Structures are given as C-alpha cells and as structure tokens.
Amino acid sequence: MVDPITVNTNAGETLLRFRDDVVHDEPAVTLDAFLGQTNATAVRLEAGDDARALLPHLGQIALVEISFPTFRDGRGYSAARILREAGFEGELRAAGDVLVDQIPHMRRCGFDSFAPEKPVDAATLTKLLALYPQPYQKAADARVPVWKLRHG
C-alpha cells in the first residue's frame, strides 16, 4: 500500500493522494460535457450520474472525480467500483463531504485520491488504515481476503 501524500494543486486545492504519479490538474468536466466532446481527459461524476456511461471511454480518461455532496450518499462507492472492475487505472478522486473514517472503505472501492472539504487528521487516518491488516471480503483493490489466504 502506498502511504498517503498531501499535495497542493495549482488551483489551491489540497489533495490526499495514494498515487506517486503527477497530479492531473486539468479541470474535470461534467459527464454530459465529456460525452459531448472528444478531447477531455478528466470527468466529474455527480451523485446520480451513471458511471457506466464512461466505460467505452476509459482509455482516454486520466482522472474521474466523484462528488460526495454529503457523507451519507454512498452512490459514489458503487461508481468507483464499477470503474475499477472495468479496468480503469487512472486517478479516481473522491471530492466533497469525505470523512476520515470513510477513506479506508473508499480505498477498498478503488479511490486513490481525495479532495475532502475539511482537513483530514493524518494520525487518525494512519491508525484507521492499519486497523484491519487483512480484509474479509474481496473488493476492487488488490488486497487478498483472509479466507483466501487460509484456504488458497
């Protein structure tokens, strides 16, 4: 697992990233705008947008930013998993009302970048990420579930 890195973007945004590549700083366009043009490489999905609309275009997308208007809205988790299971390898960013205790679960769904509205306490995040060294279920990340380790 890559340790989180805090990055300040040119747009004044603070990101928490689990990637060591260059930050994609092209502004993300809406799903409708993306589907109407051919040269965008960053897309923002709002709650309720269907991530499956991006599947034919995954090869040209470098960043998908998924909006979390409230921490109670879980649709972004499903969108992330759909994209990762379809083979998307670009940056997958959770933006908005992202709480520190959600980040380990979001990581399991494939998110590797975060733009939370409020700062994340690094010590709390480190503790949460180390809380369960072996997951119990298979997810969109590459971690091997404990049952598979036991039974092959």
C-alpha angles and dihedrals in degrees: 000000000000114000114242117263124201112222131183112213129213088253091062094254122138113222131192106211135187091190129088098205127099116291112255102233101178109118112255116242125213120266092253092050091047093051090050096055137044107214106058117111099182125062132185117210116203122207106283097027113127109241090199088075087072096053096093089051103045093113093064098042120094098173135028113187114196118201122226104192090180132010089241093063108095100176091101091064090060092046091053094049092048091054095046094046088051089058103261108161100174127101114299110197129190109209132185131020096017115157124205093243091056095056097080090052091045089052089056089054091054106267112144100170133047135196102184120186091228127039117269119229104239095206092052092047093050090051092048094048090053095044097093110027092183122040122222097215136047112250141166093286126080096251114126115232117240093242090059091050090052098044104024 
